Structure formats: structure tokens, C-alpha cells
Amino acid sequence: MKLFEDKISSAASRVRIALALKGLDVERETIGILGADAINRTPEYLQVNPQGLVPALLTDEGVLLTQSLAIIEYLDERYPEPPLLPGRLEDRAFARAVALAIAADIHPLLPPRVTAHLSAIGVGSADVADWSRHWIRVGLTAVEELLGRRQTGKYSVGDIPTVADICLFPQAVNAERNNLALGQWPRIASVVARLREIPAFIDNGPVPRT
Ligand SMILES: N[C@@H](CCC(=O)N[C@@H](CS)C(=O)NCC(=O)O)C(=O)O
């Protein structure tokens, strides 16, 4: 398998964490997504992912997969141990709901293509930073409430890290980089503190943009 990624990407970080939890080592290719290094819109990379986004995964069978959550579910079905979804049906739905609250409802408001467009239409850099902080704050406040409904174990859903944690961790790292202290969300803060004890998480979070 080969992962197309950029180390700064939180969506790619999700897949890196899933691969590490599964103990899978894959070939990696960096696809720059920022500024002069950006190659994600080149015709070559658009052949890999027509959306021009990372991550993408080339399977051993030569099939190109896109979308981090689809890739994670593929890995989980193909390499079932350890599972990345809880055993109980309702818990699986809940883990997916937390994952989607982040991946579908917070993250799409924040990536470079969004902030670059805000700048291009004349929004100043301080206001762009406020935009990001606003949507992270709104989104994580809702996730904090969601976690309160079912969090009974060490992590977002029970005592094994799931796809919910895989999405939460990079978003939490990103929140801290946007000067949002996790302490304002006590459940998120305690889950993230426990995830920081797991090498698969701390070794594979998004690296800061330079
Ligand atoms: N929903 C997609 C999101 C992918 C995505 O937005 N990736 C970002 C990096 S975190 C990217 O490639 N951004 C390039 C850009 O915004 O131009 C997924 O989960 O894979």
C-alpha cells in the first residue's frame, strides 16, 4: 500500500493513526498542500485524487481510495485487529457520529483551500484566524456535549480507541495550535490526554504549518 499525504494534514493524520494502530507500515509520498510546495492540484495528483486532497491510499491491488473515513473503514474491514469501531451496534453509530461531527462538520471549514479563498476575497489574516477559531469552538463544544451522552470509558466510546478518537485527536491538536485551550472541554481534554499516552496517536498527529 502507498499513502499520499502531507504531514500537516489532519485528514491524513487520521489515516496515519489508523495504520499505526493496525501495525501496518506502508510506502508514503508527500503531496505538498501549501503555498509554493503545493502539488495537490497538479494534473498528476488529480489522477490520484480528482478532489486534489490528501489523503489517498493506493491498495496492494492497485486501487486508489480517497476520503479518510472511507480509507479507515477499508483498513478496518481488511485488517480487523484491533478493531477501530466498537462492538455494540449503537456504539458503532455513536463513534461514526462523533467522527462525522469532526470530519464532515468542523474540518471542511478550515483547510488551506478555504482559508486561501477567504484571503483572496479580501478577508484579513486576523479575521481568517478568527474564522478558524470560531468554527473549531462551535464544533468542539457540540462534540463535548455529544461525548457527555455516552462516554463511559477511557476514550470517546468505551475503552478502546475508535474512529471517533482518530478524528478527535488531530482536531484537538489543531485547536491548541489555534490557541484554544482544551480545558474548556473537560471530556475532550481527558480523552486527548489518554490518547497522548498511545504512540500511534502522538507519533502521527498533524505537524505544525511552517
Ligand atoms: N473529507 C476529506 C478531506 C480532505 C482534506 O480536506 N484534506 C486537506 C488536508 S487536511 C487537503 O488536502 N487540503 C488541500 C487544500 O485545502 O487545498 C477527507 O477526510 O479525506
Tab-separated table of C-alpha atoms and ligand atoms in Angstrom:
chain	number	residue	atom	x	y	z
A	1	MET	CA	0.000	0.000	0.000
A	2	LYS	CA	1.045	3.588	-0.532
A	3	LEU	CA	-0.250	6.617	1.344
A	4	PHE	CA	-0.347	10.032	-0.324
A	5	GLU	CA	-0.158	12.556	2.486
A	6	ASP	CA	1.139	15.819	3.810
A	7	LYS	CA	2.417	15.790	7.394
A	8	ILE	CA	0.495	18.998	8.180
A	9	SER	CA	-2.823	17.440	7.159
A	10	SER	CA	-5.223	16.375	9.887
A	11	ALA	CA	-7.241	14.260	7.441
A	12	ALA	CA	-4.046	12.377	6.508
A	13	SER	CA	-3.163	12.179	10.207
A	14	ARG	CA	-6.364	10.158	10.765
A	15	VAL	CA	-5.175	7.527	8.286
A	16	ARG	CA	-1.637	7.544	9.702
A	17	ILE	CA	-3.056	6.889	13.179
A	18	ALA	CA	-5.283	4.068	11.867
A	19	LEU	CA	-2.320	2.453	10.077
A	20	ALA	CA	-0.193	2.720	13.227
A	21	LEU	CA	-2.937	1.221	15.433
A	22	LYS	CA	-3.138	-1.695	12.989
A	23	GLY	CA	0.657	-2.029	12.957
A	24	LEU	CA	0.758	-1.507	9.184
A	25	ASP	CA	3.820	0.041	7.578
A	26	VAL	CA	3.180	1.475	4.122
A	27	GLU	CA	5.079	3.410	1.492
A	28	ARG	CA	4.425	7.146	1.732
A	29	GLU	CA	4.541	10.010	-0.755
A	30	THR	CA	4.377	13.614	0.373
A	31	ILE	CA	1.913	15.731	-1.571
A	32	GLY	CA	2.503	19.340	-0.541
A	33	ILE	CA	-0.761	21.204	0.003
A	34	LEU	CA	0.568	24.643	0.988
A	35	GLY	CA	1.964	27.607	-0.967
A	36	ALA	CA	4.891	27.079	-3.283
A	37	ASP	CA	5.159	23.414	-2.265
A	38	ALA	CA	1.563	22.665	-3.220
A	39	ILE	CA	1.387	19.909	-5.793
A	40	ASN	CA	-2.064	18.643	-4.880
A	41	ARG	CA	-3.656	20.445	-7.865
A	42	THR	CA	-1.178	19.173	-10.457
A	43	PRO	CA	-2.634	17.039	-13.268
A	44	GLU	CA	-0.531	14.108	-11.977
A	45	TYR	CA	-2.024	14.227	-8.492
A	46	LEU	CA	-5.527	14.862	-9.778
A	47	GLN	CA	-5.174	11.435	-11.430
A	48	VAL	CA	-4.663	10.045	-7.917
A	49	ASN	CA	-7.422	12.079	-6.256
A	50	PRO	CA	-9.697	14.143	-8.521
A	51	GLN	CA	-10.530	16.285	-5.457
A	52	GLY	CA	-6.881	17.359	-5.162
A	53	LEU	CA	-6.882	16.473	-1.469
A	54	VAL	CA	-4.857	14.281	0.862
A	55	PRO	CA	-5.021	11.564	1.983
A	56	ALA	CA	-5.323	8.968	-0.757
A	57	LEU	CA	-4.352	5.324	-0.439
A	58	LEU	CA	-3.168	3.023	-3.209
A	59	THR	CA	-4.053	-0.532	-2.220
A	60	ASP	CA	-1.915	-3.603	-2.832
A	61	GLU	CA	-4.324	-4.418	-5.677
A	62	GLY	CA	-3.598	-1.047	-7.310
A	63	VAL	CA	-6.927	0.530	-6.380
A	64	LEU	CA	-6.893	4.220	-5.405
A	65	LEU	CA	-9.005	5.089	-2.385
A	66	THR	CA	-9.865	8.611	-1.263
A	67	GLN	CA	-11.603	10.206	1.758
A	68	SER	CA	-10.016	9.483	5.126
A	69	LEU	CA	-13.086	7.870	6.688
A	70	ALA	CA	-13.626	5.578	3.701
A	71	ILE	CA	-9.945	4.611	3.836
A	72	ILE	CA	-10.136	3.926	7.577
A	73	GLU	CA	-13.204	1.710	7.152
A	74	TYR	CA	-11.430	-0.127	4.321
A	75	LEU	CA	-8.403	-0.746	6.569
A	76	ASP	CA	-10.663	-1.865	9.403
A	77	GLU	CA	-12.502	-4.360	7.217
A	78	ARG	CA	-9.352	-5.626	5.569
A	79	TYR	CA	-7.256	-5.808	8.762
A	80	PRO	CA	-9.840	-6.363	11.520
A	81	GLU	CA	-7.432	-6.371	14.513
A	82	PRO	CA	-7.511	-4.267	16.547
A	83	PRO	CA	-10.997	-3.044	15.624
A	84	LEU	CA	-11.485	0.681	15.075
A	85	LEU	CA	-15.226	0.525	15.689
A	86	PRO	CA	-16.907	-0.618	18.915
A	87	GLY	CA	-18.689	-3.965	19.143
A	88	ARG	CA	-22.191	-2.757	20.011
A	89	LEU	CA	-24.356	-1.513	17.165
A	90	GLU	CA	-25.416	1.702	18.936
A	91	ASP	CA	-21.816	2.403	19.968
A	92	ARG	CA	-20.701	1.981	16.363
A	93	ALA	CA	-23.300	4.520	15.240
A	94	PHE	CA	-22.150	6.868	18.015
A	95	ALA	CA	-18.458	6.505	17.121
A	96	ARG	CA	-19.302	7.319	13.497
A	97	ALA	CA	-21.417	10.295	14.607
A	98	VAL	CA	-18.514	11.781	16.598
A	99	ALA	CA	-16.147	11.118	13.693
A	100	LEU	CA	-18.512	12.829	11.245
A	101	ALA	CA	-19.208	15.760	13.590
A	102	ILE	CA	-15.495	16.477	13.195
A	103	ALA	CA	-14.667	15.252	9.689
A	104	ALA	CA	-17.825	16.482	7.962
A	105	ASP	CA	-18.848	19.467	10.064
A	106	ILE	CA	-15.692	21.089	11.526
A	107	HIS	CA	-12.747	20.203	9.313
A	108	PRO	CA	-14.257	21.306	5.942
A	109	LEU	CA	-14.433	24.898	7.220
A	110	LEU	CA	-10.696	25.040	7.954
A	111	PRO	CA	-8.374	23.607	5.272
A	112	PRO	CA	-5.971	25.646	3.116
A	113	ARG	CA	-8.375	25.900	0.166
A	114	VAL	CA	-10.925	27.604	2.432
A	115	THR	CA	-8.575	29.970	4.246
A	116	ALA	CA	-6.795	30.817	0.959
A	117	HIS	CA	-10.121	31.733	-0.612
A	118	LEU	CA	-11.076	33.880	2.377
A	119	SER	CA	-7.779	35.755	1.923
A	120	ALA	CA	-8.367	36.007	-1.845
A	121	ILE	CA	-11.714	37.732	-1.317
A	122	GLY	CA	-10.142	40.271	0.987
A	123	VAL	CA	-10.600	38.841	4.484
A	124	GLY	CA	-7.624	39.963	6.590
A	125	SER	CA	-5.341	37.423	8.273
A	126	ALA	CA	-6.638	38.210	11.799
A	127	ASP	CA	-10.212	37.641	10.640
A	128	VAL	CA	-9.234	34.405	8.880
A	129	ALA	CA	-7.705	33.207	12.174
A	130	ASP	CA	-10.908	34.229	13.991
A	131	TRP	CA	-12.951	32.275	11.417
A	132	SER	CA	-10.976	29.123	12.148
A	133	ARG	CA	-11.162	29.572	15.909
A	134	HIS	CA	-14.905	30.251	15.712
A	135	TRP	CA	-15.733	27.041	13.827
A	136	ILE	CA	-13.423	24.912	15.947
A	137	ARG	CA	-15.010	26.335	19.110
A	138	VAL	CA	-18.587	25.790	17.871
A	139	GLY	CA	-17.799	22.295	16.615
A	140	LEU	CA	-15.843	21.039	19.613
A	141	THR	CA	-18.436	22.458	22.020
A	142	ALA	CA	-21.017	20.266	20.305
A	143	VAL	CA	-18.664	17.261	20.366
A	144	GLU	CA	-18.137	17.846	24.098
A	145	GLU	CA	-21.916	17.649	24.635
A	146	LEU	CA	-22.165	14.569	22.429
A	147	LEU	CA	-19.428	12.802	24.411
A	148	GLY	CA	-21.386	13.506	27.601
A	149	ARG	CA	-24.212	11.318	26.296
A	150	ARG	CA	-22.247	8.103	26.074
A	151	GLN	CA	-18.688	8.460	27.304
A	152	THR	CA	-18.332	5.680	29.843
A	153	GLY	CA	-14.759	4.530	29.303
A	154	LYS	CA	-11.252	5.868	28.783
A	155	TYR	CA	-11.782	7.099	25.251
A	156	SER	CA	-14.608	8.702	23.240
A	157	VAL	CA	-16.582	5.442	23.153
A	158	GLY	CA	-15.509	2.835	25.675
A	159	ASP	CA	-12.045	1.508	26.455
A	160	ILE	CA	-10.546	1.038	23.012
A	161	PRO	CA	-9.554	3.863	20.666
A	162	THR	CA	-12.051	4.087	17.816
A	163	VAL	CA	-12.604	6.112	14.680
A	164	ALA	CA	-14.104	8.788	16.959
A	165	ASP	CA	-10.719	9.232	18.686
A	166	ILE	CA	-8.897	9.021	15.371
A	167	CYS	CA	-10.851	12.074	14.200
A	168	LEU	CA	-10.843	13.862	17.561
A	169	PHE	CA	-7.087	13.755	18.160
A	170	PRO	CA	-5.885	15.723	15.091
A	171	GLN	CA	-8.724	18.233	15.507
A	172	ALA	CA	-7.771	18.764	19.159
A	173	VAL	CA	-4.109	19.275	18.225
A	174	ASN	CA	-5.284	21.770	15.630
A	175	ALA	CA	-7.456	23.566	18.221
A	176	GLU	CA	-4.460	24.008	20.515
A	177	ARG	CA	-2.444	25.388	17.603
A	178	ASN	CA	-5.232	27.909	17.123
A	179	ASN	CA	-4.765	28.992	20.750
A	180	LEU	CA	-7.872	27.235	22.007
A	181	ALA	CA	-7.146	25.528	25.333
A	182	LEU	CA	-8.699	22.059	25.560
A	183	GLY	CA	-9.548	22.675	29.241
A	184	GLN	CA	-12.744	24.442	28.143
A	185	TRP	CA	-13.957	20.996	27.006
A	186	PRO	CA	-13.190	18.722	30.000
A	187	ARG	CA	-14.328	15.458	28.402
A	188	ILE	CA	-12.356	16.118	25.225
A	189	ALA	CA	-9.339	17.187	27.300
A	190	SER	CA	-9.352	13.974	29.314
A	191	VAL	CA	-9.795	11.726	26.255
A	192	VAL	CA	-6.979	13.549	24.433
A	193	ALA	CA	-4.703	13.279	27.492
A	194	ARG	CA	-5.215	9.492	27.414
A	195	LEU	CA	-4.674	9.336	23.652
A	196	ARG	CA	-1.374	11.168	24.227
A	197	GLU	CA	-0.210	8.041	26.074
A	198	ILE	CA	-0.550	5.985	22.874
A	199	PRO	CA	2.398	6.130	20.430
A	200	ALA	CA	0.120	5.569	17.408
A	201	PHE	CA	-1.517	8.899	18.252
A	202	ILE	CA	1.381	11.049	19.438
A	203	ASP	CA	3.659	9.917	16.604
A	204	ASN	CA	1.101	10.616	13.896
A	205	GLY	CA	-0.639	13.883	14.734
A	206	PRO	CA	-0.571	16.744	12.216
A	207	VAL	CA	2.750	18.667	12.324
A	208	PRO	CA	2.550	22.479	12.610
A	209	ARG	CA	2.354	24.552	9.414
A	210	THR	CA	5.656	26.430	8.995
B	1	LIG	N1	-13.025	14.900	3.605
B	1	LIG	C1	-11.662	14.725	3.196
B	1	LIG	C2	-10.907	15.995	3.495
B	1	LIG	C3	-9.529	16.001	2.890
B	1	LIG	C4	-8.869	17.375	3.027
B	1	LIG	O1	-9.525	18.414	3.069
B	1	LIG	N2	-7.557	17.331	3.111
B	1	LIG	C5	-6.850	18.575	3.226
B	1	LIG	C6	-5.720	18.469	4.210
B	1	LIG	S1	-6.277	18.223	5.850
B	1	LIG	C7	-6.271	18.971	1.881
B	1	LIG	O2	-5.842	18.129	1.123
B	1	LIG	N3	-6.301	20.260	1.614
B	1	LIG	C8	-5.812	20.829	0.407
B	1	LIG	C9	-6.443	22.164	0.194
B	1	LIG	O3	-7.237	22.572	1.015
B	1	LIG	O4	-6.115	22.766	-0.817
B	1	LIG	C10	-11.054	13.512	3.916
B	1	LIG	O5	-11.489	13.228	5.039
B	1	LIG	O6	-10.147	12.870	3.363
